[in-house]
XYZ file of C-alpha atoms in Angstrom:
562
model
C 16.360 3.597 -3.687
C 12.745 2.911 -4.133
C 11.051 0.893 -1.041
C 9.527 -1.645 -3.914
C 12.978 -1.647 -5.484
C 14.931 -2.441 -2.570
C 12.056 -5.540 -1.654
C 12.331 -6.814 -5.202
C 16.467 -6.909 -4.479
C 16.172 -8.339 -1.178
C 13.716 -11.289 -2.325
C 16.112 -11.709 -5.139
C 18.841 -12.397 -2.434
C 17.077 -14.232 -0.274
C 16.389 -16.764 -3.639
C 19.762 -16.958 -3.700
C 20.203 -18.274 -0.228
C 17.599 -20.496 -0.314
C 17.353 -21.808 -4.173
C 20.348 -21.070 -6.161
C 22.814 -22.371 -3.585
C 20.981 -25.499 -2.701
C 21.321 -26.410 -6.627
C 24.482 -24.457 -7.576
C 26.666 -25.726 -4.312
C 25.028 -28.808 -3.027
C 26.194 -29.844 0.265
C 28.494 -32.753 -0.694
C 29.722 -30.532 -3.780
C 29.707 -26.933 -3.264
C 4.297 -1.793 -11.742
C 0.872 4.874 -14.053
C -1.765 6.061 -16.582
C 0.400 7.712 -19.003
C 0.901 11.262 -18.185
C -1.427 13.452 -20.781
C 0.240 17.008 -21.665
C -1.173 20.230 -21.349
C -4.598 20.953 -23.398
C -4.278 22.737 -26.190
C -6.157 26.457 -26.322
C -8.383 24.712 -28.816
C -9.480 21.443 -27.222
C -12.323 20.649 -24.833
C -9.301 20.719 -22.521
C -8.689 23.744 -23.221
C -12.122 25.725 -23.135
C -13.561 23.595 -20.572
C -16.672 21.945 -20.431
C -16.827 18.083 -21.961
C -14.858 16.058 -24.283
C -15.245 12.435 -25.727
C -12.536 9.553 -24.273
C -13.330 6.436 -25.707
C -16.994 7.336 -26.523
C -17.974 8.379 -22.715
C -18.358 12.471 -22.226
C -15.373 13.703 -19.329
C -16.208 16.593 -17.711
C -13.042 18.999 -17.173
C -13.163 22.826 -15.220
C -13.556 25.544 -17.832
C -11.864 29.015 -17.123
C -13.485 30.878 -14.009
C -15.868 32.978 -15.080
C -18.366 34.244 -12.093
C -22.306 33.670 -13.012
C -23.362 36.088 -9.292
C -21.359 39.260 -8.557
C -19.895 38.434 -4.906
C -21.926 41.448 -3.933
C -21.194 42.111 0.040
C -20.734 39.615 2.374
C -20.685 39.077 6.087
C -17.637 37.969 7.942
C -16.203 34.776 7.801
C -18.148 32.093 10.425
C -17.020 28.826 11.226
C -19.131 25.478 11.982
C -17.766 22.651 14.006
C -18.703 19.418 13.499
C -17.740 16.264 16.444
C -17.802 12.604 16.485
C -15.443 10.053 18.126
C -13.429 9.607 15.193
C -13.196 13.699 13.641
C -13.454 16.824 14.235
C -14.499 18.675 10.885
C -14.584 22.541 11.138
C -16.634 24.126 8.129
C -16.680 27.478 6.820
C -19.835 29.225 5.702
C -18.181 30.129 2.556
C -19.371 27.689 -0.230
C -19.943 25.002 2.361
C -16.151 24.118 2.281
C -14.246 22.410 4.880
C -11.366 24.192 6.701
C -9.968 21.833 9.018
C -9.827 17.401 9.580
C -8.662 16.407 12.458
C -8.546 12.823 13.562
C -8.229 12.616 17.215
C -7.709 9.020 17.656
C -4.531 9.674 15.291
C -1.589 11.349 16.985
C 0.950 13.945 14.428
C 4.191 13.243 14.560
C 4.895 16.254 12.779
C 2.966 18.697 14.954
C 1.227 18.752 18.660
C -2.252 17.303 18.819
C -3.648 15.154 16.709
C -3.681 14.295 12.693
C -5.241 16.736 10.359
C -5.715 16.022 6.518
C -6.002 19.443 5.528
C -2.835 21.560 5.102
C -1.913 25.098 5.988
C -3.312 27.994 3.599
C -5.653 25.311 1.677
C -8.641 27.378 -0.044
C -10.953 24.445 1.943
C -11.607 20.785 0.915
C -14.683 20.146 -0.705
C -15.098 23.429 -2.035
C -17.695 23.475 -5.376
C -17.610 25.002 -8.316
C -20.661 25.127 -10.695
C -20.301 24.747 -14.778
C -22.625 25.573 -17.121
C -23.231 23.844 -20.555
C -20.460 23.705 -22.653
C -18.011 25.283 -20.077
C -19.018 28.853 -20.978
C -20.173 29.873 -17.295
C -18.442 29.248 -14.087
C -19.334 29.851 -10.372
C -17.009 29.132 -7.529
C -19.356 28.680 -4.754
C -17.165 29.896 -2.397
C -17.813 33.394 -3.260
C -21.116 32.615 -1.808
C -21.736 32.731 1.881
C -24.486 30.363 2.924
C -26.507 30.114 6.266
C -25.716 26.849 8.114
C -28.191 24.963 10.017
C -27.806 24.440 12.990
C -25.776 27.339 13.424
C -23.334 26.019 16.053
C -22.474 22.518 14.787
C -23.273 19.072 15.944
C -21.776 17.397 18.653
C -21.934 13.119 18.125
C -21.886 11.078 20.990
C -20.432 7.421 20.425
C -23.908 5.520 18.883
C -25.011 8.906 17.705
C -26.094 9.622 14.631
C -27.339 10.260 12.353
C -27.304 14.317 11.859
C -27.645 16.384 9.230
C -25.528 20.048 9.070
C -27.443 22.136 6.176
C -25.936 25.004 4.516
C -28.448 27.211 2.419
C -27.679 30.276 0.371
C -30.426 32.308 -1.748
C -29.457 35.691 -3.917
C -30.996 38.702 -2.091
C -31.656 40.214 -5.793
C -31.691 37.152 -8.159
C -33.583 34.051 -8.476
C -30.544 31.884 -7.755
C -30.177 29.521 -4.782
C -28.151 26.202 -3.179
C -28.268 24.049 -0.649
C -25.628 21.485 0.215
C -26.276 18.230 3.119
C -23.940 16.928 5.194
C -24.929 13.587 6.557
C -21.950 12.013 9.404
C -22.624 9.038 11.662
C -20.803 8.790 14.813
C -19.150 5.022 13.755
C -18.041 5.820 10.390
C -15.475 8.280 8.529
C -17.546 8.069 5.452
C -20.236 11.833 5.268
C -23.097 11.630 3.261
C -23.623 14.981 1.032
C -26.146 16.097 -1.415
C -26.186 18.998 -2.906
C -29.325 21.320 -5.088
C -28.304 23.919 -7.777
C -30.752 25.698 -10.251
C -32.443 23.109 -12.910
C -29.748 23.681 -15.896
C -29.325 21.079 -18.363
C -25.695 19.844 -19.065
C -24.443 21.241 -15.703
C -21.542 19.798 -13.374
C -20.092 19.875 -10.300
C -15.973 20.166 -9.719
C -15.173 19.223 -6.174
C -11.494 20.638 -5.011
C -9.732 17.852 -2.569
C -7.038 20.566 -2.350
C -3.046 20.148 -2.803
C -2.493 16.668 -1.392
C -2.845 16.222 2.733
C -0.953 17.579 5.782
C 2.442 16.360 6.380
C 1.749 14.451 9.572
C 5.142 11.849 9.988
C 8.287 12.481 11.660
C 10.017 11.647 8.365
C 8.454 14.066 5.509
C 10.296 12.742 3.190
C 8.061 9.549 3.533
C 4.412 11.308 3.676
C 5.806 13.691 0.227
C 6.919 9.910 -1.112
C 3.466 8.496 -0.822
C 1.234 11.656 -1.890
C -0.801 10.951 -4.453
C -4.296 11.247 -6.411
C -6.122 8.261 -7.534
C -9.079 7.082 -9.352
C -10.909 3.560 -9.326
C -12.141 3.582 -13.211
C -15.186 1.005 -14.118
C -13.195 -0.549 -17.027
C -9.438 0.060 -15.942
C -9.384 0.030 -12.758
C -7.540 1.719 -9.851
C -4.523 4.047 -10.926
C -2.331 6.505 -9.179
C -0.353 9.374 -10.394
C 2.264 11.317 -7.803
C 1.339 14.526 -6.937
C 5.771 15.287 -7.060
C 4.866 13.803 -10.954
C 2.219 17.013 -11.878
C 4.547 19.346 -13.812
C 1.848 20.610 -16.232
C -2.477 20.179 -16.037
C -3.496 16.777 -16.499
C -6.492 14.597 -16.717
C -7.744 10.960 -15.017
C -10.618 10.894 -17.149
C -13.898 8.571 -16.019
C -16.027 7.010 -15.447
C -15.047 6.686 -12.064
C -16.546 4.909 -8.673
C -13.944 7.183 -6.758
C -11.575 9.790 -6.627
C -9.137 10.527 -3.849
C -5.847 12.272 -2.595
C -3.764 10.295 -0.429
C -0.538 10.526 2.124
C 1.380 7.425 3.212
C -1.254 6.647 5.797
C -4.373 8.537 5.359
C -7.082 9.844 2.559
C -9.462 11.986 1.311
C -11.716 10.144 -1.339
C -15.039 11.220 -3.219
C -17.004 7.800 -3.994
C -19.614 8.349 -6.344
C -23.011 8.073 -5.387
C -25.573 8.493 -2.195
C -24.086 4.385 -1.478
C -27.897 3.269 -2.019
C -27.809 2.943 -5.807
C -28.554 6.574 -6.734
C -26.333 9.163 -8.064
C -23.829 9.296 -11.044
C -20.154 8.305 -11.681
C -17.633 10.195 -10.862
C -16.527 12.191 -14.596
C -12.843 12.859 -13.728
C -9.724 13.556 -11.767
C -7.897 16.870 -13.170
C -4.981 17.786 -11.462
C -2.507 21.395 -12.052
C 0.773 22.335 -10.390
C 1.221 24.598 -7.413
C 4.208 26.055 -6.385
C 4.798 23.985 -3.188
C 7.103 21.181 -4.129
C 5.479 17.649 -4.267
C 2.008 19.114 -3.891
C -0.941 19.958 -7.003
C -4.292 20.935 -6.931
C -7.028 18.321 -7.248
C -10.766 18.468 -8.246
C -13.040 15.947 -8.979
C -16.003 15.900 -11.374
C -19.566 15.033 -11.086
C -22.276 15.811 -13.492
C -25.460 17.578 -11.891
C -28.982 16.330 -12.620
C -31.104 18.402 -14.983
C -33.582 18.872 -11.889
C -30.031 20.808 -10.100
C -29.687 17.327 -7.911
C -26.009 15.625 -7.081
C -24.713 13.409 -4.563
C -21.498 11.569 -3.201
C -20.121 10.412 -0.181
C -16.392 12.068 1.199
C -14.473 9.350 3.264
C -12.246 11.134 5.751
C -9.808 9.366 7.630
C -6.986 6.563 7.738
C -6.127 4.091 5.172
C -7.075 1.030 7.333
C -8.048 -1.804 4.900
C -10.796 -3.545 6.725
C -12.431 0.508 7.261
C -11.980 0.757 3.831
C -12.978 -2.663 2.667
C -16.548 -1.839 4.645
C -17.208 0.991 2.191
C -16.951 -0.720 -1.300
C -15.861 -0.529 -4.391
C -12.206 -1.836 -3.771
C -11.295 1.368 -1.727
C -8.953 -0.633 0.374
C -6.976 -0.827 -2.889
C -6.290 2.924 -2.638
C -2.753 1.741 -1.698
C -2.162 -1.133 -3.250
C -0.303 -4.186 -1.998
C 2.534 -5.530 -3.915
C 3.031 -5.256 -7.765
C -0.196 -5.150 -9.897
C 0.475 -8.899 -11.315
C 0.971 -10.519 -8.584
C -1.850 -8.774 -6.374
C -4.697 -11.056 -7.254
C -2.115 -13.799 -5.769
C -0.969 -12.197 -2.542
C -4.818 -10.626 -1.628
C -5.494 -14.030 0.215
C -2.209 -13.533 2.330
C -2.855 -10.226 3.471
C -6.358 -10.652 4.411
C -5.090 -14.029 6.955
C -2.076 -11.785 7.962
C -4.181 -8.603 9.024
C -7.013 -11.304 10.589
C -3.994 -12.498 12.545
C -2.550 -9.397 13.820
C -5.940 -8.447 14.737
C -6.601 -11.451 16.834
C -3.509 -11.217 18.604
C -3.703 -8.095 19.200
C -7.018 -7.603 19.953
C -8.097 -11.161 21.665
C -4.851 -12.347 22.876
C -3.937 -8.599 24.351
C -0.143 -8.903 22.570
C 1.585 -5.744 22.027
C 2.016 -5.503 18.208
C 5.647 -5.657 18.516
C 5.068 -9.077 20.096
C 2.816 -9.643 17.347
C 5.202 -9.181 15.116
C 7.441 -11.827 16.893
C 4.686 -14.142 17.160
C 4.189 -14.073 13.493
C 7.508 -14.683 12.603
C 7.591 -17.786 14.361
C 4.547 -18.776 13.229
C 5.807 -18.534 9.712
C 8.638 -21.063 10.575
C 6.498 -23.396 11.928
C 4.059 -23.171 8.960
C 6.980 -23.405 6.421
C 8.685 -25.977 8.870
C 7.139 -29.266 6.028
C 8.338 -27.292 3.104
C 11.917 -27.081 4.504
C 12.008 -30.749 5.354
C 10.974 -31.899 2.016
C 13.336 -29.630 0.605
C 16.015 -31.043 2.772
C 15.004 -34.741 2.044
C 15.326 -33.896 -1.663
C 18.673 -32.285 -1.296
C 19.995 -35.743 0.891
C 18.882 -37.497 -2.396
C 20.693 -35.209 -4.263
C 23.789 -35.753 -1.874
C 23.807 -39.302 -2.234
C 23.087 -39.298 -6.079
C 26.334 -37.206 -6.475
C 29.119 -39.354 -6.608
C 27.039 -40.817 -9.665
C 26.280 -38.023 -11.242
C 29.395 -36.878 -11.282
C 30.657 -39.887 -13.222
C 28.002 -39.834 -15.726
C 29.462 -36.352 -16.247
C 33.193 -37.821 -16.648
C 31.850 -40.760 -18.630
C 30.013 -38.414 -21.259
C 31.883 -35.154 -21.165
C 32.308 -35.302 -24.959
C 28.776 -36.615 -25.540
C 25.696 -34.078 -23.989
C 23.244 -36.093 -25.507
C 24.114 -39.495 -24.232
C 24.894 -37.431 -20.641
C 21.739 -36.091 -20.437
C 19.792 -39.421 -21.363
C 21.955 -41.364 -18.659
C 21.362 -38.201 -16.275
C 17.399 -38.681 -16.910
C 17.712 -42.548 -16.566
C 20.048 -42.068 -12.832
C 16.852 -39.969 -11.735
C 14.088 -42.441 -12.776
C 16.610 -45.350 -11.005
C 16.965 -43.385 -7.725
C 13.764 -41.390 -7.482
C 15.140 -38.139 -8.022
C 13.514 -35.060 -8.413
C 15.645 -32.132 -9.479
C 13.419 -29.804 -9.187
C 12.096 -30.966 -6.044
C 14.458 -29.175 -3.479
C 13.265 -25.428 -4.857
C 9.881 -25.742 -5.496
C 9.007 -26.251 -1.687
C 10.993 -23.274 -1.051
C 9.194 -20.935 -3.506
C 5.854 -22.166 -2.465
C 5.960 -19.513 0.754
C 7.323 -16.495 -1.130
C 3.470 -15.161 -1.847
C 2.914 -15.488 1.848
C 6.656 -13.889 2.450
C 5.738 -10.877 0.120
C 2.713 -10.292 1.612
C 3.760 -9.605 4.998
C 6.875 -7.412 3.572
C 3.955 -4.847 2.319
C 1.659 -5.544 5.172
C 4.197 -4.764 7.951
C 6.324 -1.329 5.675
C 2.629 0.466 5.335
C 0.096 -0.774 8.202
C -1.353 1.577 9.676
C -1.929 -0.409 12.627
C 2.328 -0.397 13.166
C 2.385 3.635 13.288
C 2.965 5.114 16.591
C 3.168 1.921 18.145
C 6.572 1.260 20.680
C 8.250 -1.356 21.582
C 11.171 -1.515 23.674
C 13.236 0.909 22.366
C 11.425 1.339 19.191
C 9.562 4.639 19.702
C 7.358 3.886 16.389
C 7.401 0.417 14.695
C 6.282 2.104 11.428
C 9.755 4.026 11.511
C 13.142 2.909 11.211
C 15.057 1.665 14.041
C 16.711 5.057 15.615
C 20.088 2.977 16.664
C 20.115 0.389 14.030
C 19.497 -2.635 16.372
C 17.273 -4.422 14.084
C 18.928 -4.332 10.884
C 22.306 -5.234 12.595
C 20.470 -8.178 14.127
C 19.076 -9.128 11.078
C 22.081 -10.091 9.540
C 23.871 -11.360 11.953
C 20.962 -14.018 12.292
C 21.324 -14.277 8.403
C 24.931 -15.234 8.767
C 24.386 -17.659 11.370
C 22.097 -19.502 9.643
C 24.400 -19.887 6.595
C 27.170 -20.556 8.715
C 25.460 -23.507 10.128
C 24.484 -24.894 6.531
C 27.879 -24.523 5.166
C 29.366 -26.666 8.280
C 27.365 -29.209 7.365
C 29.323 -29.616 4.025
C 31.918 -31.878 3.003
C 34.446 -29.479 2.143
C 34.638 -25.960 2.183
C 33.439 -24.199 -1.001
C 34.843 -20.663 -1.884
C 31.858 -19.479 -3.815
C 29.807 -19.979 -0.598
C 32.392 -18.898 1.778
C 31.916 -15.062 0.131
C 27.902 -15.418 0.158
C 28.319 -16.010 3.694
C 29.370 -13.224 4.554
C 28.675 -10.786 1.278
C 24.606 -11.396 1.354
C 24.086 -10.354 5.400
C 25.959 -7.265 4.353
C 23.593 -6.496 1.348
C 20.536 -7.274 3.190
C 22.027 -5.159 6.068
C 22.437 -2.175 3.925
C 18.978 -2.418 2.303
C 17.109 -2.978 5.579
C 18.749 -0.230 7.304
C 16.159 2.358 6.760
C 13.160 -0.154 6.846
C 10.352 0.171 8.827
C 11.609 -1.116 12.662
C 8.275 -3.568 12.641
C 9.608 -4.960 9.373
C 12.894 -5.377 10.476
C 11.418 -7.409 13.890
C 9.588 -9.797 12.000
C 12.650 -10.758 9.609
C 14.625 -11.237 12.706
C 12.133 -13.029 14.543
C 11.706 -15.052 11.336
C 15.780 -16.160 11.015
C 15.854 -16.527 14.514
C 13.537 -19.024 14.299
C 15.221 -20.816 11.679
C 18.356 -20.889 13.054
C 16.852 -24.992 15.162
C 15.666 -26.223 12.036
C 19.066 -25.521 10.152
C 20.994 -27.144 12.931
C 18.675 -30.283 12.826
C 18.699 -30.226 8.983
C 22.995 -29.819 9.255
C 22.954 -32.891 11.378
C 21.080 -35.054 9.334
C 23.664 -33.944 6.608
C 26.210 -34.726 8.268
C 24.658 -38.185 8.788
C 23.845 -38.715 5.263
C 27.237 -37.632 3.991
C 28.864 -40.734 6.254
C 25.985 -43.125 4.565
C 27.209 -45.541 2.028
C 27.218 -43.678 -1.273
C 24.585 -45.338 -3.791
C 25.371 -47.332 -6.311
C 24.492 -47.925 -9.649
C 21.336 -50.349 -10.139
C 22.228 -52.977 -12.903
């Protein structure tokens, strides 16, 4: 079962602990761009080059067709390039990047630390130059080009910035390129620019290879999340599964970026130098590969009629405030929650990331403590909610003995029952509605952490008692267990505070902790903490709440005013 699936049935449950009971057994009466198909032989698709989408030109790759013989080349030489937060090794052949690794990142899925780029990839960022109408190709790999400087740069924390240059000229032809990286020793975003011969027309395809290294303990989870995604000027951000690419397709432009993403890191192309110059991005086309849940990506750019193109390649983890820093809604790359209820839930996540940042960071809490801090701190927020919810439902409880004589008084007569029902609530000050709306005001606030604590990247790798990784599930089931066993208690105290036992109740009791047992059990652990943390700390206010039941139910009942 889907993660989103399984959150949509668990809120559904919990609505029926918290709503549906409180008005059905009161206590003195128990969210991708549609997939295109192959091109035809005879479309743009097809023979490469541009096509029309809504009136604006898409670029798409045109059959390989070399412009340069190959003619001999030297060996294979690498470049390494260092900062604090990567270590990029480059090859000399088109400029293309061989290796990512992130060493502030640990693999779970190999020794050492995180690298984006997986085994037998031709190299990310890899170019390949079109021509006109499509007509003429040129991989640029099968170019070898002379870097400068030859061994690398080495970036010292407040280093930066530094330029690696890679230059090729033909020894025989008038033909040559030049691609600029630019990388700052703070940032995972690299500046590059690129110069090609003056051709009018011309564009640049930029391969982000088949997805990113597997990296988690559980694959499963990083093959889940794979994707490639686009930000589109008009449309907006959309995401297509890389497991989904059965046949060529197209995410055509314009776009502000392009990217390939795991469950916790990315490899984007946002258009642009990031000072106003450069175009939009023309497209995302995507094609099969044999590996399962895996296709190739490249990303299209036109090139300026003086040869001229720039973008900027962000490396590195999905953190939303990194990713919020560079622009144009990046930090969206993995959206939060369904896409209707996002602009909603936005303000939620931003105060529930501040806060796990300040307690982490200021306060010197482990984030498993966070976790447990925030779940209390929930209760106590939502603590006024609950009480006016509780003060409705004593209304209620009092009211009931009336109401349920208007109902034998007017059985045969709905109208004249539901005018004397409206007239008993105007008498006594009742609001029906008043003892669920407090207790749907929170659920924003309730979503928004579900999303922000399953796919944080702050939660991965991080332990906590016997949790070896709060972003995984719990490895003996503690959590889950605990979970509903707190969820049982706290119905078990609110149905002791009825008047009489009530069947229907009786099998929620103990029927919903087992359903919320079985969908939490292979939750993220740091999910599963906060939930607990969050019914543990309900567990005071239910006991208070079941005593002043218990104190309203041996009240007078109220009568009838004349």
């Amino acid at each position: 079962m889907k993660t989103g699936l399984r959150f949509f049935l668990a809120m559904v449950l919990m609505l029926l602990v918290f709503v549906v009971t409180n008005r059905l057994f009161p206590p003195v009466l128990p969210d991708p761009p549609a997939e295109t198909g192959a091109p035809d032989a005879g479309s743009a698709e097809g023979r490469g080059g541009h096509m029309e989408e809504n009136g604006i030109e898409t670029l798409v790759p045109a059959p390989e067709r070399a412009l340069l013989p190959p003619g001999e080349r030297s060996p294979e030489r690498l470049v390494t390039v260092e900062t604090p937060l990567y270590r990029i090794v480059f090859t000399d052949r088109g400029a293309a990047v061989r290796s990512i690794r992130l060493p502030r990142y640990e693999s779970f899925a190999r020794e050492g630390p995180v690298e984006l780029v997986p085994s037998g990839a031709a190299g990310v960022l890899a170019g390949t130059w079109q021509l006109g109408a499509g007509s003429d190709r040129l991989d640029l790999t099968r170019l070898s080009y002379v870097a400068e400087p030859a061994d690398g740069i080495r970036l010292g924390e407040g280093g930066g910035p530094r330029t690696l240059t890679f230059r090729y000229e033909h020894p025989n032809r008038s033909f040559a390129s030049e691609i600029r990286y630019t990388f700052r020793s703070d940032s995972y975003v690299i500046g590059v620019e690129g110069r090609l011969p003056a051709e009018e027309r011309a564009a640049i395809f930029v391969n982000l290879g088949p997805g990113l290294a597997i990296n988690e303990l559980r694959e499963a989870d990083d093959r889940r999340m794979m994707a490639f995604s686009g930000n589109h000027v008009d449309d907006g951000i959309r995401s297509r599964p890389l497991a989904k690419v059965n046949e060529p397709e197209t995410m055509p432009g314009p776009l502000r970026w392009a990217g390939v993403k795991s469950k916790y890191f990315l490899e984007a192309i946002l258009a642009g130098d990031g000072a106003g110059g450069g175009d939009l991005l023309a497209g995302i086309w995507a094609e099969p590969v044999p590996e399962r849940d895996r296709a190739a990506v490249l990303v299209g750019m036109p090139v300026g009629d003086d040869g001229t193109y720039a973008y900027r390649a962000y490396l590195g983890p999905i953190d939303r405030d990194l990713l919020a820093d560079v622009g144009d809604d990046l930090h969206e790359v993995n959206p939060i929650g369904w896409a209707f209820f996002r602009p909603i839930i936005r303000p939620f996540v931003a105060v529930a990331l501040w806060t796990m940042r300040m307690l982490h960071d200021h306060a010197h809490l482990t984030y498993g403590w966070v976790l447990i801090v925030i779940g209390l701190l929930v209760r106590v927020v939502l603590w006024p909610l609950n009480q006016k919810a509780m003060r409705s439902q004593l209304k209620n409880m009092a009211a009931a003995p009336l109401m349920e004589e208007i109902r034998r008084r007017y059985k045969s007569d709905p109208q004249k029952m539901q005018q004397e029902t409206l007239k008993l609530y105007k008498e006594q000050g009742i609001n029906p509605l008043a003892g669920c709306v407090p207790l749907l005001i929170p659920w924003p606030m309730l979503i928004a952490l579900f999303f922000v604590f399953q796919n944080t990247i702050q939660l991965r790798g991080q332990s906590f008692m016997w949790l070896a990784d709060l972003s995984a599930p719990d490895p003996f089931y503690v959590l889950p267990v605990f979970l509903a066993a707190s969820l049982f208690v706290v119905q078990w105290i609110s149905m002791r505070a009825t008047a009489a036992a009530n069947p229907q109740m009786k099998m929620m009791m103990y029927l919903l902790p087992i359903m919320m047992l079985v969908i939490f059990w292979r939750l993220a652990s740091g999910l599963n903490l906060y939930y607990a943390s969050f019914n543990l700390a309900m567990i005071p206010q239910q006991i208070l709440i079941a005593r002043e039941r218990k104190k309203a139910m041996a009240a007078s009942p109220l009568k009838p005013k004349t």
